[in-house]
PDB file of C-alpha atoms and ligand atoms in Angstrom:
ATOM      1  CA  MET A 253     -29.700  16.667   2.751  1.00  0.00           C
ATOM      2  CA  LYS A 254     -28.414  13.802   1.142  1.00  0.00           C
ATOM      3  CA  VAL A 255     -26.186  15.923  -1.086  1.00  0.00           C
ATOM      4  CA  VAL A 256     -24.343  17.630   1.662  1.00  0.00           C
ATOM      5  CA  LYS A 257     -23.779  14.268   3.342  1.00  0.00           C
ATOM      6  CA  ASN A 258     -22.234  13.053   0.068  1.00  0.00           C
ATOM      7  CA  ALA A 259     -20.016  16.140  -0.378  1.00  0.00           C
ATOM      8  CA  GLY A 260     -18.735  15.668   3.493  1.00  0.00           C
ATOM      9  CA  GLN A 261     -17.759  12.156   2.737  1.00  0.00           C
ATOM     10  CA  ILE A 262     -15.937  13.134  -0.534  1.00  0.00           C
ATOM     11  CA  PHE A 263     -14.109  15.674   1.276  1.00  0.00           C
ATOM     12  CA  ASP A 264     -13.162  13.234   3.971  1.00  0.00           C
ATOM     13  CA  ILE A 265     -11.593  10.838   1.262  1.00  0.00           C
ATOM     14  CA  GLU A 266      -9.755  13.905  -0.317  1.00  0.00           C
ATOM     15  CA  LEU A 267      -8.401  14.863   3.006  1.00  0.00           C
ATOM     16  CA  GLU A 268      -7.114  11.306   3.510  1.00  0.00           C
ATOM     17  CA  GLU A 269      -5.413  11.196   0.075  1.00  0.00           C
ATOM     18  CA  ASP A 270      -3.615  14.362   0.817  1.00  0.00           C
ATOM     19  CA  LEU A 271      -2.406  13.270   4.003  1.00  0.00           C
ATOM     20  CA  LEU A 272      -1.414   9.857   2.431  1.00  0.00           C
ATOM     21  CA  GLN A 273       0.596  11.916  -0.549  1.00  0.00           C
ATOM     22  CA  ARG A 274       2.342  14.190   1.900  1.00  0.00           C
ATOM     23  CA  ASN A 275       3.715  11.368   4.057  1.00  0.00           C
ATOM     24  CA  ARG A 276       4.769   9.768   0.860  1.00  0.00           C
ATOM     25  CA  GLU A 277       6.852  12.893  -0.061  1.00  0.00           C
ATOM     26  CA  LEU A 278       8.168  13.135   3.597  1.00  0.00           C
ATOM     27  CA  ALA A 279       9.414   9.569   3.393  1.00  0.00           C
ATOM     28  CA  LEU A 280      11.062  10.098   0.207  1.00  0.00           C
ATOM     29  CA  GLU A 281      12.885  13.068   1.832  1.00  0.00           C
ATOM     30  CA  ASN A 282      13.872  10.871   4.667  1.00  0.00           C
ATOM     31  CA  ARG A 283      15.146   8.355   2.220  1.00  0.00           C
ATOM     32  CA  LYS A 284      17.237  10.850   0.385  1.00  0.00           C
ATOM     33  CA  LEU A 285      18.542  12.167   3.898  1.00  0.00           C
ATOM     34  CA  LEU A 286      19.354   8.524   4.958  1.00  0.00           C
ATOM     35  CA  ASP A 287      20.984   7.876   1.690  1.00  0.00           C
ATOM     36  CA  SER A 288      23.201  10.871   1.752  1.00  0.00           C
ATOM     37  CA  HIS A 289      24.874   9.472   5.094  1.00  0.00           C
ATOM     38  CA  GLY A 290      24.955   5.950   3.758  1.00  0.00           C
ATOM     39  CA  VAL A 291      22.528   4.607   6.354  1.00  0.00           C
ATOM     40  CA  LEU A 292      20.602   1.477   5.772  1.00  0.00           C
ATOM     41  CA  ALA A 293      17.213   1.757   7.339  1.00  0.00           C
ATOM     42  CA  VAL A 294      14.815  -1.101   8.470  1.00  0.00           C
ATOM     43  CA  ASP A 295      11.127  -0.592   9.100  1.00  0.00           C
ATOM     44  CA  ILE A 296      10.143  -3.313  11.655  1.00  0.00           C
ATOM     45  CA  MET A 297       6.343  -3.886  11.816  1.00  0.00           C
ATOM     46  CA  GLY A 298       4.058  -6.354  13.597  1.00  0.00           C
ATOM     47  CA  SER A 299       1.423  -6.676  16.149  1.00  0.00           C
ATOM     48  CA  VAL A 300       1.724  -5.884  19.748  1.00  0.00           C
ATOM     49  CA  GLY A 301       3.741  -8.846  21.340  1.00  0.00           C
ATOM     50  CA  SER A 302       4.898 -10.253  17.929  1.00  0.00           C
ATOM     51  CA  GLY A 303       8.499 -10.000  18.998  1.00  0.00           C
ATOM     52  CA  LYS A 304       9.367  -6.676  17.382  1.00  0.00           C
ATOM     53  CA  THR A 305      11.760  -5.429  20.176  1.00  0.00           C
ATOM     54  CA  SER A 306      12.991  -9.035  20.737  1.00  0.00           C
ATOM     55  CA  LEU A 307      14.205  -9.145  17.086  1.00  0.00           C
ATOM     56  CA  ILE A 308      15.909  -5.910  17.179  1.00  0.00           C
ATOM     57  CA  GLU A 309      17.444  -6.740  20.533  1.00  0.00           C
ATOM     58  CA  GLN A 310      18.865 -10.010  18.902  1.00  0.00           C
ATOM     59  CA  MET A 311      20.073  -8.107  15.678  1.00  0.00           C
ATOM     60  CA  VAL A 312      21.806  -5.379  17.724  1.00  0.00           C
ATOM     61  CA  SER A 313      23.573  -7.953  19.693  1.00  0.00           C
ATOM     62  CA  CYS A 314      24.617  -9.957  16.593  1.00  0.00           C
ATOM     63  CA  LEU A 315      25.751  -7.085  14.508  1.00  0.00           C
ATOM     64  CA  LYS A 316      27.052  -4.460  16.989  1.00  0.00           C
ATOM     65  CA  ALA A 317      30.502  -5.456  16.319  1.00  0.00           C
ATOM     66  CA  ARG A 318      30.332  -4.986  12.478  1.00  0.00           C
ATOM     67  CA  TYR A 319      28.128  -1.889  12.303  1.00  0.00           C
ATOM     68  CA  ARG A 320      27.281   1.374  13.999  1.00  0.00           C
ATOM     69  CA  ILE A 321      23.549   0.776  14.944  1.00  0.00           C
ATOM     70  CA  ALA A 322      20.903   3.213  16.103  1.00  0.00           C
ATOM     71  CA  ALA A 323      17.242   2.618  16.584  1.00  0.00           C
ATOM     72  CA  ILE A 324      14.119   4.798  16.546  1.00  0.00           C
ATOM     73  CA  ALA A 325      11.561   3.080  18.994  1.00  0.00           C
ATOM     74  CA  GLY A 326       7.928   3.914  18.378  1.00  0.00           C
ATOM     75  CA  ASP A 327       5.316   3.229  21.174  1.00  0.00           C
ATOM     76  CA  LEU A 328       1.998   4.817  22.284  1.00  0.00           C
ATOM     77  CA  THR A 329       3.354   6.031  25.776  1.00  0.00           C
ATOM     78  CA  THR A 330       5.984   3.701  27.487  1.00  0.00           C
ATOM     79  CA  THR A 331       9.740   3.674  27.293  1.00  0.00           C
ATOM     80  CA  ILE A 332      10.211  -0.182  27.796  1.00  0.00           C
ATOM     81  CA  ASP A 333      11.133  -0.868  24.319  1.00  0.00           C
ATOM     82  CA  ALA A 334      13.627   2.081  23.888  1.00  0.00           C
ATOM     83  CA  GLU A 335      15.349   0.862  27.323  1.00  0.00           C
ATOM     84  CA  ARG A 336      15.501  -2.836  26.153  1.00  0.00           C
ATOM     85  CA  ILE A 337      17.165  -1.917  22.790  1.00  0.00           C
ATOM     86  CA  LYS A 338      19.803   0.823  24.649  1.00  0.00           C
ATOM     87  CA  GLY A 339      20.476  -2.192  26.890  1.00  0.00           C
ATOM     88  CA  ARG A 340      22.053  -4.307  23.973  1.00  0.00           C
ATOM     89  CA  GLY A 341      24.218  -1.224  23.073  1.00  0.00           C
ATOM     90  CA  ALA A 342      22.574   0.757  20.459  1.00  0.00           C
ATOM     91  CA  GLU A 343      21.648   4.439  20.438  1.00  0.00           C
ATOM     92  CA  VAL A 344      17.910   4.918  20.723  1.00  0.00           C
ATOM     93  CA  VAL A 345      15.436   7.699  19.911  1.00  0.00           C
ATOM     94  CA  GLU A 346      12.218   7.288  21.325  1.00  0.00           C
ATOM     95  CA  VAL A 347       9.060   8.249  19.637  1.00  0.00           C
ATOM     96  CA  ASN A 348       5.794   8.285  21.794  1.00  0.00           C
ATOM     97  CA  THR A 349       2.926   8.417  19.440  1.00  0.00           C
ATOM     98  CA  GLY A 350       0.316   9.083  22.125  1.00  0.00           C
ATOM     99  CA  LYS A 351      -2.887   7.770  20.358  1.00  0.00           C
ATOM    100  CA  GLU A 352      -1.484   7.377  17.050  1.00  0.00           C
ATOM    101  CA  CYS A 353      -1.417   3.589  16.076  1.00  0.00           C
ATOM    102  CA  HIS A 354       1.388   3.908  13.574  1.00  0.00           C
ATOM    103  CA  LEU A 355       4.620   6.010  13.010  1.00  0.00           C
ATOM    104  CA  ASP A 356       4.726   8.337   9.932  1.00  0.00           C
ATOM    105  CA  ALA A 357       7.322   9.977   8.069  1.00  0.00           C
ATOM    106  CA  ASN A 358       7.188  13.198   9.940  1.00  0.00           C
ATOM    107  CA  LEU A 359       7.734  11.763  13.369  1.00  0.00           C
ATOM    108  CA  VAL A 360      10.455   9.395  11.814  1.00  0.00           C
ATOM    109  CA  ARG A 361      12.083  12.788  10.440  1.00  0.00           C
ATOM    110  CA  LYS A 362      11.992  14.331  13.957  1.00  0.00           C
ATOM    111  CA  ALA A 363      13.826  11.440  15.290  1.00  0.00           C
ATOM    112  CA  ILE A 364      16.292  11.270  12.728  1.00  0.00           C
ATOM    113  CA  GLU A 365      17.093  14.921  13.264  1.00  0.00           C
ATOM    114  CA  GLU A 366      18.068  13.888  16.822  1.00  0.00           C
ATOM    115  CA  LEU A 367      20.648  11.330  15.282  1.00  0.00           C
ATOM    116  CA  GLU A 368      24.211  11.993  14.069  1.00  0.00           C
ATOM    117  CA  LEU A 369      23.635   9.968  10.760  1.00  0.00           C
ATOM    118  CA  GLU A 370      27.452  10.359   9.856  1.00  0.00           C
ATOM    119  CA  THR A 371      28.163   8.108  12.852  1.00  0.00           C
ATOM    120  CA  ILE A 372      25.537   5.309  11.912  1.00  0.00           C
ATOM    121  CA  ASP A 373      25.480   2.243   9.392  1.00  0.00           C
ATOM    122  CA  LEU A 374      21.972   0.906  10.393  1.00  0.00           C
ATOM    123  CA  LEU A 375      19.065   2.202  11.482  1.00  0.00           C
ATOM    124  CA  PHE A 376      16.110  -0.027  12.973  1.00  0.00           C
ATOM    125  CA  ILE A 377      12.790   1.620  13.340  1.00  0.00           C
ATOM    126  CA  GLU A 378      10.392  -0.216  15.486  1.00  0.00           C
ATOM    127  CA  ASN A 379       6.952   0.735  14.446  1.00  0.00           C
ATOM    128  CA  VAL A 380       3.718   0.952  16.859  1.00  0.00           C
ATOM    129  CA  GLY A 381       2.283  -2.415  17.382  1.00  0.00           C
ATOM    130  CA  ASN A 382      -0.279  -2.737  14.407  1.00  0.00           C
ATOM    131  CA  LEU A 383      -0.774  -4.633  10.986  1.00  0.00           C
ATOM    132  CA  ILE A 384      -3.116  -2.420   9.522  1.00  0.00           C
ATOM    133  CA  CYS A 385      -2.278   1.348   8.879  1.00  0.00           C
ATOM    134  CA  PRO A 386       1.790   1.072   9.056  1.00  0.00           C
ATOM    135  CA  ALA A 387       1.472  -0.347   5.483  1.00  0.00           C
ATOM    136  CA  ASP A 388       0.036   2.950   4.249  1.00  0.00           C
ATOM    137  CA  PHE A 389       2.632   5.015   5.856  1.00  0.00           C
ATOM    138  CA  PRO A 390       6.255   4.352   4.296  1.00  0.00           C
ATOM    139  CA  LEU A 391       8.670   6.117   6.501  1.00  0.00           C
ATOM    140  CA  GLY A 392      11.644   6.138   4.125  1.00  0.00           C
ATOM    141  CA  SER A 393      13.225   3.127   5.237  1.00  0.00           C
ATOM    142  CA  HIS A 394      15.070   1.016   2.689  1.00  0.00           C
ATOM    143  CA  ARG A 395      13.363  -2.231   3.728  1.00  0.00           C
ATOM    144  CA  ARG A 396      10.375  -3.362   5.665  1.00  0.00           C
ATOM    145  CA  ILE A 397      10.144  -6.525   7.835  1.00  0.00           C
ATOM    146  CA  VAL A 398       6.865  -7.687   9.487  1.00  0.00           C
ATOM    147  CA  VAL A 399       7.382  -9.963  12.711  1.00  0.00           C
ATOM    148  CA  THR A 400       4.254 -12.291  13.034  1.00  0.00           C
ATOM    149  CA  SER A 401       4.141 -15.017  15.799  1.00  0.00           C
ATOM    150  CA  VAL A 402       2.424 -18.534  15.831  1.00  0.00           C
ATOM    151  CA  THR A 403       0.795 -17.434  18.974  1.00  0.00           C
ATOM    152  CA  GLU A 404      -1.334 -14.699  17.039  1.00  0.00           C
ATOM    153  CA  GLY A 405      -3.249 -17.728  15.613  1.00  0.00           C
ATOM    154  CA  PRO A 406      -3.402 -19.431  12.034  1.00  0.00           C
ATOM    155  CA  TYR A 407      -5.127 -16.638  10.182  1.00  0.00           C
ATOM    156  CA  MET A 408      -3.123 -13.422  11.124  1.00  0.00           C
ATOM    157  CA  VAL A 409      -1.135 -13.446   7.767  1.00  0.00           C
ATOM    158  CA  ILE A 410      -4.009 -13.985   5.369  1.00  0.00           C
ATOM    159  CA  LYS A 411      -6.343 -11.367   7.377  1.00  0.00           C
ATOM    160  CA  HIS A 412      -3.869  -8.731   6.872  1.00  0.00           C
ATOM    161  CA  PRO A 413      -2.636  -8.971   3.156  1.00  0.00           C
ATOM    162  CA  HIS A 414      -1.822  -5.209   2.637  1.00  0.00           C
ATOM    163  CA  ILE A 415       1.240  -5.211   5.003  1.00  0.00           C
ATOM    164  CA  PHE A 416       2.565  -8.462   3.566  1.00  0.00           C
ATOM    165  CA  ALA A 417       2.184  -6.904  -0.032  1.00  0.00           C
ATOM    166  CA  GLU A 418       4.304  -3.907   1.274  1.00  0.00           C
ATOM    167  CA  ALA A 419       7.035  -5.890   3.285  1.00  0.00           C
ATOM    168  CA  ASP A 420      10.418  -7.288   1.951  1.00  0.00           C
ATOM    169  CA  ALA A 421      10.643 -10.029   4.679  1.00  0.00           C
ATOM    170  CA  VAL A 422       8.754 -11.819   7.205  1.00  0.00           C
ATOM    171  CA  ALA A 423       9.934 -13.332  10.406  1.00  0.00           C
ATOM    172  CA  ILE A 424       7.709 -16.182  11.584  1.00  0.00           C
ATOM    173  CA  ASN A 425       8.394 -15.867  15.413  1.00  0.00           C
ATOM    174  CA  LYS A 426       7.913 -17.949  18.546  1.00  0.00           C
ATOM    175  CA  VAL A 427       8.318 -21.082  16.142  1.00  0.00           C
ATOM    176  CA  ASP A 428       9.097 -23.103  19.484  1.00  0.00           C
ATOM    177  CA  LEU A 429       5.282 -22.715  20.451  1.00  0.00           C
ATOM    178  CA  SER A 430       4.040 -23.739  17.416  1.00  0.00           C
ATOM    179  CA  GLN A 431       2.983 -27.260  18.472  1.00  0.00           C
ATOM    180  CA  ALA A 432       1.231 -26.024  21.773  1.00  0.00           C
ATOM    181  CA  MET A 433      -0.445 -23.341  19.651  1.00  0.00           C
ATOM    182  CA  GLY A 434      -1.645 -25.760  16.780  1.00  0.00           C
ATOM    183  CA  VAL A 435      -0.275 -23.186  14.168  1.00  0.00           C
ATOM    184  CA  GLU A 436       1.912 -24.352  11.674  1.00  0.00           C
ATOM    185  CA  PRO A 437       4.597 -21.999  10.504  1.00  0.00           C
ATOM    186  CA  GLU A 438       4.644 -23.790   6.937  1.00  0.00           C
ATOM    187  CA  LYS A 439       0.997 -22.384   6.713  1.00  0.00           C
ATOM    188  CA  LEU A 440       1.796 -18.929   7.763  1.00  0.00           C
ATOM    189  CA  GLN A 441       4.639 -18.967   5.222  1.00  0.00           C
ATOM    190  CA  GLU A 442       2.577 -20.217   2.444  1.00  0.00           C
ATOM    191  CA  ASP A 443      -0.027 -17.803   3.083  1.00  0.00           C
ATOM    192  CA  ALA A 444       2.439 -14.894   3.133  1.00  0.00           C
ATOM    193  CA  LEU A 445       4.316 -16.111  -0.176  1.00  0.00           C
ATOM    194  CA  SER A 446       0.459 -16.438  -1.886  1.00  0.00           C
ATOM    195  CA  ILE A 447       0.207 -12.798  -1.060  1.00  0.00           C
ATOM    196  CA  ASN A 448       3.950 -11.662  -2.073  1.00  0.00           C
ATOM    197  CA  PRO A 449       6.076 -14.195  -3.731  1.00  0.00           C
ATOM    198  CA  ALA A 450       9.136 -12.068  -3.305  1.00  0.00           C
ATOM    199  CA  LEU A 451       8.908 -11.994   0.266  1.00  0.00           C
ATOM    200  CA  ARG A 452      11.934 -13.423   2.256  1.00  0.00           C
ATOM    201  CA  VAL A 453      10.652 -15.701   4.970  1.00  0.00           C
ATOM    202  CA  VAL A 454      12.567 -16.712   8.086  1.00  0.00           C
ATOM    203  CA  ARG A 455      11.493 -18.570  11.162  1.00  0.00           C
ATOM    204  CA  THR A 456      12.811 -17.307  14.357  1.00  0.00           C
ATOM    205  CA  ASN A 457      12.560 -17.771  18.180  1.00  0.00           C
ATOM    206  CA  CYS A 458      13.772 -14.349  19.160  1.00  0.00           C
ATOM    207  CA  LEU A 459      13.932 -15.154  22.786  1.00  0.00           C
ATOM    208  CA  THR A 460      16.593 -17.729  22.082  1.00  0.00           C
ATOM    209  CA  GLY A 461      17.983 -16.237  19.125  1.00  0.00           C
ATOM    210  CA  GLU A 462      17.217 -19.578  16.945  1.00  0.00           C
ATOM    211  CA  GLY A 463      17.025 -18.361  13.218  1.00  0.00           C
ATOM    212  CA  VAL A 464      18.039 -14.990  13.826  1.00  0.00           C
ATOM    213  CA  GLU A 465      21.217 -15.769  11.765  1.00  0.00           C
ATOM    214  CA  ASP A 466      18.940 -15.879   8.614  1.00  0.00           C
ATOM    215  CA  VAL A 467      17.597 -12.232   9.434  1.00  0.00           C
ATOM    216  CA  ILE A 468      21.260 -11.199   9.841  1.00  0.00           C
ATOM    217  CA  GLU A 469      21.938 -12.576   6.379  1.00  0.00           C
ATOM    218  CA  LEU A 470      19.156 -10.581   4.845  1.00  0.00           C
ATOM    219  CA  LEU A 471      20.444  -7.530   6.580  1.00  0.00           C
ATOM    220  CA  VAL A 472      24.084  -8.076   5.476  1.00  0.00           C
ATOM    221  CA  ASN A 473      23.040  -8.467   1.873  1.00  0.00           C
ATOM    222  CA  TRP A 474      20.706  -5.497   2.077  1.00  0.00           C
ATOM    223  CA  PHE A 475      23.538  -3.383   3.343  1.00  0.00           C
ATOM    224  CA  ILE A 476      26.140  -4.721   0.663  1.00  0.00           C
ATOM    225  CA  GLY A 477      23.396  -3.972  -1.943  1.00  0.00           C
ATOM    226  CA  LYS A 478      23.159  -0.475  -0.782  1.00  0.00           C
ATOM    227  CA  ARG A 479      26.756   0.279  -1.323  1.00  0.00           C
TER     228      ARG A 479
HETATM  229 MG1   MG B 630       8.187  -3.556  21.154  1.00  0.00          MG
HETATM  230 ZN1   ZN B 631      -2.508   3.983  12.643  1.00  0.00          ZN
END
């Protein structure tokens, strides 16, 4: 019976490889579609409660006079995040994933099809709150930002190397609470850079907007670089 069991395991692994490969292909198609309309897309990843929606709210408020902005809000079941982002003046397509703990390129493709891409410059994609599998599922975005907050404790970065390896930037958020939490933003920054030396690291308080100007600077440079 051992042979059968092993065969089953191999089959499962192949199935998963197929799935990831198919996702990568779809992500490339998404990227081409976005490029053909001059849209810069940024995937915002991070744990539940890290501040992804708050960062997007801040970015929309700061940039809406300069760029035409839309967002895709991925969430399991609620519309809370989509409503918050809409409230700042961006067009939002909501994607409820049900039980799925990440967005994938196919879901993003469906959401993109609901947008008029020729009327958009910047697209923020808020991923489902999770630091694990979003790393394996590129969506076709041009850049990826991880939001991690000091309230998640001192080991959040070092325990999730894969997602930081895949990211372009990390926002260390809720820095106003670092003393109360006994978590040093410097340590989180060191950990992130030890995983990925090319990461751009910013420190933010996305409730007050402190540090958000550094994220804006990154976005503007990415946007210019894409032109
Ligand atoms: Mg959110
Ligand atoms: Zn997942």
